[in-house]
């Protein structure tokens, strides 16, 4: 267990948005339609903005003088605390939007609860981020519905995306000692409390999308604890951190 | 603007005596500084030239996302990443306004897109050059957006209303992009020796391609003469290129960088710099498809369009199902 669960928790929030924001930004200029290019860039931009706030606060709480950029660009994979869902590759556009929806639906519920955090700094960040996340979940949910209930091909691809990503949902809700400490301090909600509303939300969207939620409670884990990330994260960091690693000490 | 060598009627400007009554009345409105709106009568050549020009400009915004997208995932800080994302998002937005402006002339976005993908319509030559270091993000903002602004600012007064209004919005964002680009160059030029080297290298590679953005001299071009009479084009290519050089050279000096032109010298008589012309044979090679990145850029756009077909089809099918369900419910 880490020395400071508050720092760990803030890294979880910030690494989720950093890693997912990076993934979404990989779409730049290659979306299926111009409006989606704009929307994806906008989503990535919001997530990177939230990263600056969460990791900024993490550095402050840690008290070792590390900035948000230091945390983003100079930690190796084992120190990243994002859930495995966010580091999964983009796949096709359907897979990207399914990943987004599965995350957004959790994110908006989490941020909403965090607006009532006992830590005013957390509540303040959450209040700003929840507005963006509400818009994200509306858009990703609509896209999942439109493509799930579109053509045979789009339906097939969306079902495949849901089947592929479903085992990564559970990690969002299974508390560990960091989550327990945060809940006890009133800084963050009990994650298990968020699950019922999430399941309802998903059931509604997937029903309208004519998609079937897999009948399995299996959940991969190891992302938010940092114990065992997927192979994908290291490659992402190789690209993301390259300039800072190749030219140490430079300012940009 | 990112349009180069836009063809007009090719017949030169008609004298008032040779014009029909409609053409004469149209020209008088333009001479009086009035805006032409989509439903107004306009000569077929005016419509066609505008579609070519606005279409080429829109395509340039779309293809222009690619050289910058090349660095979004490698941006060195969170702030730089956010700024670059915002910039690329703006560019996609510019593409959208411009396609909308073109649509008011009776051509659909899909038709224009297909002409881009087949290579029938062009985009600016500048986006066929690679972005090789982070300093290129600075150089693109400073030089490429700087050159675009030279053209776009006067186009805010262009005769076609929807185009002029799109340009007003675009100019505000472009000048912000240019400042951001210059800010990157400042950091690099005042940074470590490696960063300075990157900055100089970026200027070396982007200087002449930026000068080419204005297109070859068009003082004798019948196409340009007609476009200028219609106020679709507001200045000659040489005028704008001169203005760009005059503005940019002191900025390079301030950065402590060297413009890669040994002939560059201030000319008191003309109140501007004398400078070397770019290699126009390289320009024509790029226009013909032989630039360093033409093949990749078009392939990337074609792949995005082809890979996205199932998404467009799916969303369309869903919208039709919903519309049908709504009708059935009524």
XYZ file of C-alpha atoms in Angstrom:
582
model
C 0.000 0.000 0.000
C 1.280 3.408 -0.943
C 2.443 5.904 1.652
C -0.104 8.556 0.759
C -3.461 7.361 -0.534
C -4.532 10.929 -1.363
C -1.609 11.303 -3.775
C -2.419 7.884 -5.265
C -6.057 8.849 -5.694
C -5.188 12.110 -7.449
C -2.834 10.232 -9.783
C -5.663 7.848 -10.592
C -7.963 10.700 -11.572
C -5.249 12.497 -13.539
C -3.787 9.420 -15.215
C -7.226 8.296 -16.382
C -7.776 11.595 -18.143
C -4.188 11.811 -19.385
C -4.091 8.346 -20.900
C -7.583 8.497 -22.382
C -7.000 12.055 -23.632
C -3.824 10.889 -25.330
C -5.598 7.951 -26.946
C -8.375 10.205 -28.255
C -5.819 12.693 -29.576
C -4.334 9.913 -31.720
C -7.380 10.340 -33.978
C -6.308 13.801 -35.081
C -7.337 14.468 -38.673
C -8.511 10.936 -39.451
C -12.077 10.738 -38.081
C -14.924 9.399 -40.252
C -16.463 12.849 -40.688
C -15.337 16.413 -40.027
C -17.750 16.963 -37.131
C -16.151 13.963 -35.388
C -12.662 15.374 -35.908
C -13.826 18.473 -34.068
C -15.611 16.535 -31.325
C -12.697 14.153 -30.708
C -10.210 17.016 -30.498
C -12.566 18.770 -28.117
C -12.882 15.701 -25.894
C -9.117 15.197 -25.837
C -8.639 18.856 -25.003
C -11.057 18.665 -22.056
C -9.344 15.545 -20.742
C -5.868 17.044 -20.993
C -7.156 20.166 -19.223
C -8.505 18.020 -16.397
C -5.173 16.203 -16.250
C -3.400 19.494 -15.617
C -5.672 20.120 -12.640
C -5.540 16.628 -11.105
C -1.821 16.076 -11.555
C -1.124 19.657 -10.520
C -2.873 18.993 -7.242
C -1.163 15.595 -6.934
C 2.238 17.287 -7.156
C 1.185 19.850 -4.564
C -0.078 17.186 -2.174
C 3.076 15.119 -2.644
C 5.172 18.156 -1.704
C 8.328 17.096 -3.539
C 8.188 19.893 -6.088
C 6.953 17.751 -8.967
C 4.749 19.580 -11.471
C 1.889 18.091 -13.476
C 4.285 17.866 -16.430
C 6.906 16.068 -14.344
C 4.309 13.500 -13.336
C 2.991 13.102 -16.879
C 6.284 13.006 -18.704
C 8.806 11.520 -16.313
C 7.133 8.573 -14.580
C 7.488 5.093 -15.999
C 4.551 2.751 -16.611
C 4.558 1.165 -13.139
C 3.883 4.546 -11.567
C 0.846 5.210 -13.744
C -2.471 4.742 -11.966
C -5.009 4.795 -14.796
C -7.515 1.979 -15.162
C -6.730 -0.543 -17.894
C -9.791 0.547 -19.900
C -8.270 3.920 -20.742
C -5.029 2.514 -22.143
C -6.724 0.083 -24.527
C -5.902 0.893 -28.163
C -8.324 2.918 -30.287
C -9.279 0.107 -32.650
C -11.923 1.316 -35.089
C -14.069 4.359 -34.433
C -16.725 2.178 -32.797
C -14.240 0.734 -30.328
C -12.993 4.226 -29.498
C -16.517 5.483 -28.845
C -17.489 2.396 -26.837
C -14.404 2.850 -24.627
C -15.335 6.505 -24.256
C -18.914 5.760 -23.257
C -17.971 3.047 -20.746
C -15.528 5.496 -19.163
C -17.705 8.628 -19.424
C -20.671 6.982 -17.696
C -18.426 6.168 -14.713
C -16.555 9.469 -14.907
C -19.625 11.659 -14.729
C -20.998 9.737 -11.713
C -17.610 9.863 -9.987
C -17.116 13.574 -10.636
C -20.626 14.358 -9.502
C -19.913 12.620 -6.187
C -16.549 14.393 -5.946
C -18.253 17.788 -6.098
C -19.312 16.931 -2.530
C -15.784 16.003 -1.455
C -14.604 17.080 1.983
C -11.485 18.428 0.269
C -12.421 21.770 -1.308
C -9.673 21.518 -3.935
C -11.055 18.193 -5.139
C -14.607 19.536 -5.111
C -13.514 22.541 -7.147
C -11.813 20.481 -9.860
C -14.755 18.081 -9.970
C -17.240 20.934 -10.352
C -15.447 22.132 -13.456
C -14.788 18.678 -14.921
C -18.285 17.317 -14.379
C -19.730 19.835 -16.826
C -17.381 18.603 -19.525
C -17.941 14.948 -18.653
C -21.728 15.405 -18.835
C -21.340 16.602 -22.380
C -18.936 13.760 -23.203
C -21.278 11.053 -21.946
C -24.213 12.492 -23.830
C -22.244 12.474 -27.045
C -20.566 9.080 -26.612
C -23.896 7.541 -25.540
C -25.658 8.963 -28.610
C -22.919 7.601 -30.852
C -23.117 4.139 -29.280
C -26.886 4.213 -29.864
C -26.604 5.514 -33.431
C -24.046 2.911 -34.449
C -25.517 0.037 -32.424
C -28.907 0.626 -34.010
C -27.558 1.587 -37.449
C -26.674 -0.893 -40.190
C -25.922 -4.592 -39.718
C -22.241 -3.844 -40.032
C -22.237 -1.002 -37.519
C -24.258 -3.150 -35.101
C -21.816 -6.030 -35.449
C -18.813 -3.771 -34.861
C -20.364 -2.131 -31.789
C -21.289 -5.464 -30.252
C -17.720 -6.650 -30.849
C -16.411 -3.481 -29.160
C -18.664 -3.995 -26.150
C -17.638 -7.647 -25.838
C -13.972 -6.697 -26.076
C -14.097 -3.874 -23.534
C -16.612 -5.197 -21.026
C -14.003 -7.043 -18.911
C -12.295 -3.678 -18.276
C -15.370 -2.060 -16.698
C -15.189 -3.804 -13.338
C -11.883 -2.218 -12.325
C -13.638 1.160 -12.136
C -15.840 -0.072 -9.303
C -13.788 -2.515 -7.245
C -12.367 -0.595 -4.273
C -8.927 -1.238 -2.853
C -7.168 0.206 0.171
C -6.639 3.577 -1.532
C -10.321 3.860 -2.386
C -11.296 2.775 1.125
C -9.063 5.428 2.682
C -10.542 8.098 0.414
C -14.098 7.048 1.209
C -13.360 7.029 4.907
C -11.949 10.542 4.755
C -14.982 11.704 2.760
C -12.689 12.808 -0.046
C -14.199 10.393 -2.570
C -17.318 8.232 -2.689
C -17.479 4.508 -2.005
C -17.022 3.147 -5.540
C -19.496 0.349 -4.972
C -22.192 2.984 -4.411
C -21.762 4.169 -8.012
C -22.336 0.774 -9.591
C -26.139 0.483 -9.504
C -26.739 3.821 -11.253
C -24.021 2.956 -13.785
C -25.641 -0.373 -14.557
C -29.027 1.333 -15.038
C -27.501 3.953 -17.321
C -25.725 1.303 -19.394
C -28.793 -0.919 -19.572
C -30.843 1.939 -21.013
C -28.270 3.004 -23.579
C -27.440 -0.540 -24.682
C -31.112 -1.464 -24.991
C -31.742 1.539 -27.251
C -28.577 0.645 -29.138
C -29.911 -2.949 -29.515
C -26.648 -4.211 -27.995
C -26.305 -7.049 -25.474
C -24.253 -6.524 -22.326
C -22.126 -9.665 -21.811
C -23.334 -11.930 -19.046
C -20.062 -11.944 -17.162
C -18.792 -10.189 -14.074
C -15.160 -10.930 -14.838
C -12.937 -7.895 -14.409
C -9.305 -7.409 -15.351
C -7.319 -5.487 -12.782
C -3.876 -4.027 -12.226
C -4.149 -0.574 -13.846
C -5.167 1.672 -10.989
C -2.885 -0.116 -8.546
C -0.078 -0.002 -11.109
C 0.687 -3.653 -10.368
C 0.186 -4.881 -13.930
C -0.635 -2.568 -16.817
C -1.234 -3.876 -20.319
C 1.601 -3.951 -22.865
C -0.018 -0.996 -24.613
C 0.854 1.610 -21.975
C 4.623 1.409 -22.421
C 4.350 2.136 -26.129
C 2.106 5.099 -25.465
C 4.568 6.525 -22.953
C 7.463 5.969 -25.328
C 5.778 8.335 -27.743
C 4.287 10.765 -25.247
C 7.422 11.231 -23.156
C 9.990 11.124 -25.921
C 10.972 14.800 -26.080
C 11.260 15.192 -22.321
C 13.339 12.036 -22.100
C 15.568 12.791 -25.095
C 16.309 16.394 -24.058
C 16.326 16.398 -20.258
C 16.212 19.775 -18.581
C 15.034 21.720 -21.624
C 12.022 24.007 -21.318
C 9.447 23.983 -24.056
C -5.789 31.806 -47.430
C -4.430 28.552 -48.627
C -5.513 28.732 -52.272
C -2.911 28.862 -55.018
C -3.213 29.356 -58.759
C -6.993 29.299 -58.715
C -8.244 29.354 -62.289
C -10.947 31.806 -63.231
C -12.684 32.065 -66.624
C -9.364 32.328 -68.427
C -10.836 34.960 -70.697
C -9.693 38.057 -68.882
C -11.822 40.887 -67.611
C -14.634 41.970 -69.916
C -14.985 45.652 -70.707
C -18.294 47.220 -69.612
C -19.365 47.394 -73.272
C -18.893 43.639 -73.713
C -20.909 42.806 -70.605
C -24.578 41.909 -70.624
C -26.846 44.200 -68.611
C -26.869 41.667 -65.764
C -23.105 41.364 -65.755
C -22.727 45.127 -65.765
C -25.130 45.569 -62.847
C -23.259 42.821 -60.961
C -19.881 44.466 -61.556
C -21.280 47.818 -60.437
C -22.458 46.304 -57.158
C -18.990 44.870 -56.571
C -17.294 48.161 -57.466
C -19.570 49.904 -54.979
C -18.350 47.524 -52.245
C -21.645 45.661 -51.878
C -21.667 42.041 -50.728
C -23.010 39.370 -53.046
C -25.267 36.892 -51.260
C -25.964 33.270 -52.304
C -29.411 33.955 -53.785
C -28.280 36.979 -55.807
C -27.671 36.634 -59.522
C -23.984 36.038 -60.315
C -22.033 35.183 -63.466
C -21.358 31.460 -63.867
C -17.603 32.166 -63.879
C -17.795 34.002 -60.544
C -19.592 31.048 -58.985
C -17.167 28.518 -60.438
C -14.057 30.444 -59.443
C -15.325 30.891 -55.910
C -16.115 27.189 -55.567
C -12.574 26.358 -56.673
C -11.032 28.878 -54.325
C -13.144 28.229 -51.241
C -12.939 24.471 -51.845
C -9.160 24.567 -52.101
C -9.006 26.639 -48.943
C -11.288 24.200 -47.074
C -9.268 21.201 -48.247
C -6.088 22.897 -47.035
C -7.550 23.260 -43.554
C -8.446 19.567 -43.521
C -5.167 18.237 -44.886
C -3.392 20.818 -42.726
C -4.455 18.873 -39.633
C -2.087 16.062 -40.584
C 1.371 17.662 -40.283
C 0.384 19.029 -36.869
C -1.394 15.875 -35.797
C 1.993 14.275 -36.361
C 3.186 16.023 -33.171
C 0.117 16.055 -30.911
C 1.061 12.708 -29.405
C 4.654 13.888 -28.872
C 3.983 17.390 -27.543
C 6.520 18.047 -24.788
C 4.191 19.408 -22.095
C 0.506 19.166 -21.219
C 0.030 22.826 -22.051
C 1.664 22.484 -25.481
C -0.441 19.425 -26.160
C -3.620 21.314 -25.223
C -2.688 24.318 -27.362
C -1.929 22.125 -30.367
C -5.175 20.202 -29.938
C -7.099 23.466 -29.764
C -5.363 24.639 -32.904
C -6.121 21.517 -34.881
C -9.698 21.668 -33.656
C -9.907 25.255 -34.940
C -8.615 24.116 -38.319
C -11.275 21.432 -38.635
C -13.776 24.152 -37.700
C -12.403 26.435 -40.422
C -12.825 23.597 -42.890
C -16.418 23.288 -41.779
C -17.262 27.016 -42.197
C -15.611 27.048 -45.600
C -17.426 23.948 -46.857
C -20.651 25.587 -45.645
C -19.764 28.772 -47.557
C -19.099 26.659 -50.671
C -22.407 24.832 -50.211
C -24.278 28.135 -50.561
C -22.912 28.177 -54.132
C -24.553 24.853 -54.964
C -21.833 22.257 -54.385
C -22.067 19.704 -51.565
C -19.347 18.934 -49.048
C -19.308 15.309 -50.208
C -18.743 16.337 -53.827
C -15.846 18.567 -52.822
C -14.424 15.821 -50.593
C -14.509 13.336 -53.444
C -12.678 15.795 -55.691
C -10.015 16.181 -53.017
C -9.634 12.438 -52.531
C -9.376 11.715 -56.245
C -6.704 14.405 -56.612
C -8.892 16.507 -58.904
C -8.930 19.423 -56.458
C -5.780 20.690 -54.765
C -4.853 21.878 -51.305
C -2.013 24.225 -50.418
C 1.458 23.013 -51.438
C 2.762 23.751 -47.937
C 1.045 20.740 -46.370
C 3.080 18.395 -48.531
C 6.150 19.149 -46.442
C 7.007 16.997 -43.424
C 7.108 18.173 -39.793
C 10.297 16.648 -38.439
C 10.982 18.228 -35.069
C 9.000 20.014 -32.378
C 10.365 23.317 -33.719
C 8.337 22.648 -36.864
C 5.204 23.230 -34.782
C 6.613 26.657 -34.071
C 7.605 27.280 -37.683
C 4.224 26.179 -39.014
C 2.428 28.571 -36.684
C 4.816 31.445 -37.224
C 5.468 31.149 -40.964
C 2.630 29.112 -42.448
C -0.167 30.694 -40.447
C 1.607 34.017 -40.840
C 1.545 33.664 -44.621
C -2.086 32.538 -44.540
C -3.061 35.591 -42.509
C -1.484 37.914 -45.100
C -4.017 36.617 -47.567
C -6.967 36.186 -45.269
C -7.038 39.610 -43.684
C -7.853 41.366 -46.986
C -10.304 38.573 -47.840
C -12.496 39.712 -44.961
C -13.514 42.398 -47.505
C -14.083 39.946 -50.340
C -17.258 40.409 -52.387
C -18.993 37.129 -51.541
C -20.820 37.556 -48.210
C -20.562 34.029 -46.733
C -16.852 33.832 -47.614
C -16.103 37.252 -46.123
C -17.945 36.387 -42.917
C -16.198 33.004 -42.593
C -12.913 34.843 -43.025
C -13.642 37.231 -40.155
C -13.950 34.306 -37.738
C -11.007 32.472 -39.211
C -8.687 35.478 -39.008
C -9.233 35.898 -35.289
C -8.214 32.308 -34.655
C -5.324 32.326 -37.114
C -3.653 35.295 -35.500
C -3.840 33.460 -32.190
C -2.212 30.433 -33.841
C 0.543 32.577 -35.235
C 1.323 34.024 -31.815
C 1.431 30.520 -30.352
C 3.813 29.420 -33.099
C 6.095 32.355 -32.467
C 6.003 31.584 -28.761
C 7.257 28.046 -29.460
C 10.050 29.515 -31.615
C 11.016 31.917 -28.804
C 11.329 29.046 -26.342
C 13.393 27.028 -28.812
C 15.598 29.893 -29.965
C 16.362 30.808 -26.349
C 16.707 27.217 -25.225
C 19.489 24.621 -25.207
C 21.929 24.333 -28.132
C 19.897 21.370 -29.426
C 16.694 23.426 -29.316
C 18.371 26.330 -31.146
C 19.544 23.926 -33.776
C 15.993 22.605 -34.192
C 14.662 26.155 -34.532
C 17.190 27.123 -37.213
C 16.635 23.855 -39.047
C 12.872 24.436 -39.066
C 13.342 27.941 -40.505
C 15.729 26.569 -43.128
C 13.185 24.004 -44.293
C 10.036 26.144 -44.087
C 11.254 29.511 -45.414
C 10.993 28.873 -49.154
C 7.915 26.645 -48.992
C 6.249 29.502 -47.043
C 7.147 31.978 -49.801
C 5.646 29.534 -52.292
C 2.332 29.637 -50.464
C 1.489 32.905 -52.226
C 1.881 31.238 -55.620
C 4.089 32.340 -58.515
C 4.017 35.936 -59.716
C 0.593 36.615 -61.189
C 0.991 40.152 -62.479
C 0.303 38.939 -66.023
C -2.286 36.276 -65.126
C -5.719 36.657 -66.770
C -7.160 34.468 -64.004
C -5.924 36.770 -61.275
C -7.046 39.891 -63.155
C -10.590 38.563 -63.329
C -10.562 37.447 -59.687
C -9.323 40.867 -58.616
C -12.015 42.627 -60.651
C -14.570 40.473 -58.848
C -12.883 41.114 -55.485
C -12.383 37.425 -54.904
C -8.686 38.166 -54.768
C -7.625 41.411 -53.182
C -3.869 41.647 -53.823
C -1.330 40.219 -56.232
C 0.810 37.316 -55.078
C 3.956 39.454 -55.235
C 2.441 42.195 -53.086
C 1.531 39.707 -50.385
C 4.864 37.893 -50.557
C 6.709 41.204 -50.125
C 4.552 42.102 -47.163
C 5.200 38.710 -45.600
C 8.970 38.986 -46.003
C 8.979 42.524 -44.613
C 7.066 41.401 -41.578
C 8.937 38.154 -40.979
C 12.610 39.122 -41.372
C 12.696 41.345 -38.253
C 10.928 38.584 -36.317
C 13.630 36.117 -37.360
C 16.292 38.627 -36.290
C 14.622 39.015 -32.918
C 14.791 35.239 -32.505
C 18.474 35.291 -33.417
C 17.814 33.011 -36.381
C 19.168 33.377 -39.889
C 16.837 33.524 -42.875
C 18.345 31.087 -45.396
C 18.779 33.708 -48.128
C 22.217 35.253 -48.696
C 20.766 37.866 -51.010
C 18.368 39.212 -48.416
C 18.934 42.978 -47.997
C 16.920 46.024 -47.017
C 16.115 48.218 -49.998
C 15.611 51.838 -48.957
C 14.126 52.859 -52.299
C 11.241 50.451 -52.176
C 10.974 50.478 -48.395
C 11.134 46.707 -48.242
C 13.506 43.777 -48.447
C 15.040 42.380 -51.619
C 14.920 38.613 -51.389
C 15.502 35.491 -53.449
C 12.600 33.821 -55.207
C 11.882 30.260 -54.184
C 12.717 27.467 -56.601
C 9.543 27.473 -58.676
C 10.376 24.160 -60.315
C 10.104 22.590 -56.857
C 6.755 24.308 -56.424
C 5.421 22.890 -59.690
C 6.710 19.450 -58.712
C 4.797 19.654 -55.440
C 1.641 20.845 -57.221
C 1.932 17.896 -59.610
C 2.020 15.467 -56.701
C 5.766 15.085 -56.245
C 6.236 16.888 -52.947
C 7.834 15.031 -50.030
C 4.472 14.069 -48.488
C 1.826 14.268 -51.249
C 1.362 10.528 -51.393
C 1.093 10.103 -47.605
C -1.265 13.046 -47.137
C -3.732 11.903 -49.772
C -3.458 8.296 -48.628
C -4.197 9.364 -45.037
C -7.300 11.280 -46.132
C -8.480 8.444 -48.345
C -7.956 5.903 -45.575
C -9.879 8.049 -43.078
C -12.742 8.412 -45.549
C -12.831 4.717 -46.481
C -12.462 3.485 -42.893
C -15.209 5.873 -41.826
C -17.770 4.705 -44.366
C -19.426 2.198 -42.044
C -19.741 4.917 -39.407
C -21.370 7.404 -41.780
C -23.658 4.693 -43.134
C -24.558 3.501 -39.640
C -25.401 6.951 -38.314
C -27.421 7.734 -41.432
C -29.362 4.464 -41.165
C -30.104 5.221 -37.521
C -31.318 8.738 -38.321
C -33.616 7.313 -41.002
C -35.002 4.711 -38.593
C -35.752 7.428 -36.060
C -37.402 9.646 -38.637
C -39.542 6.717 -39.821
C -40.510 5.859 -36.246
C -41.499 9.461 -35.646
C -43.702 9.510 -38.739
C -45.304 6.182 -37.727
C -46.052 7.577 -34.269
C -47.793 10.665 -35.641
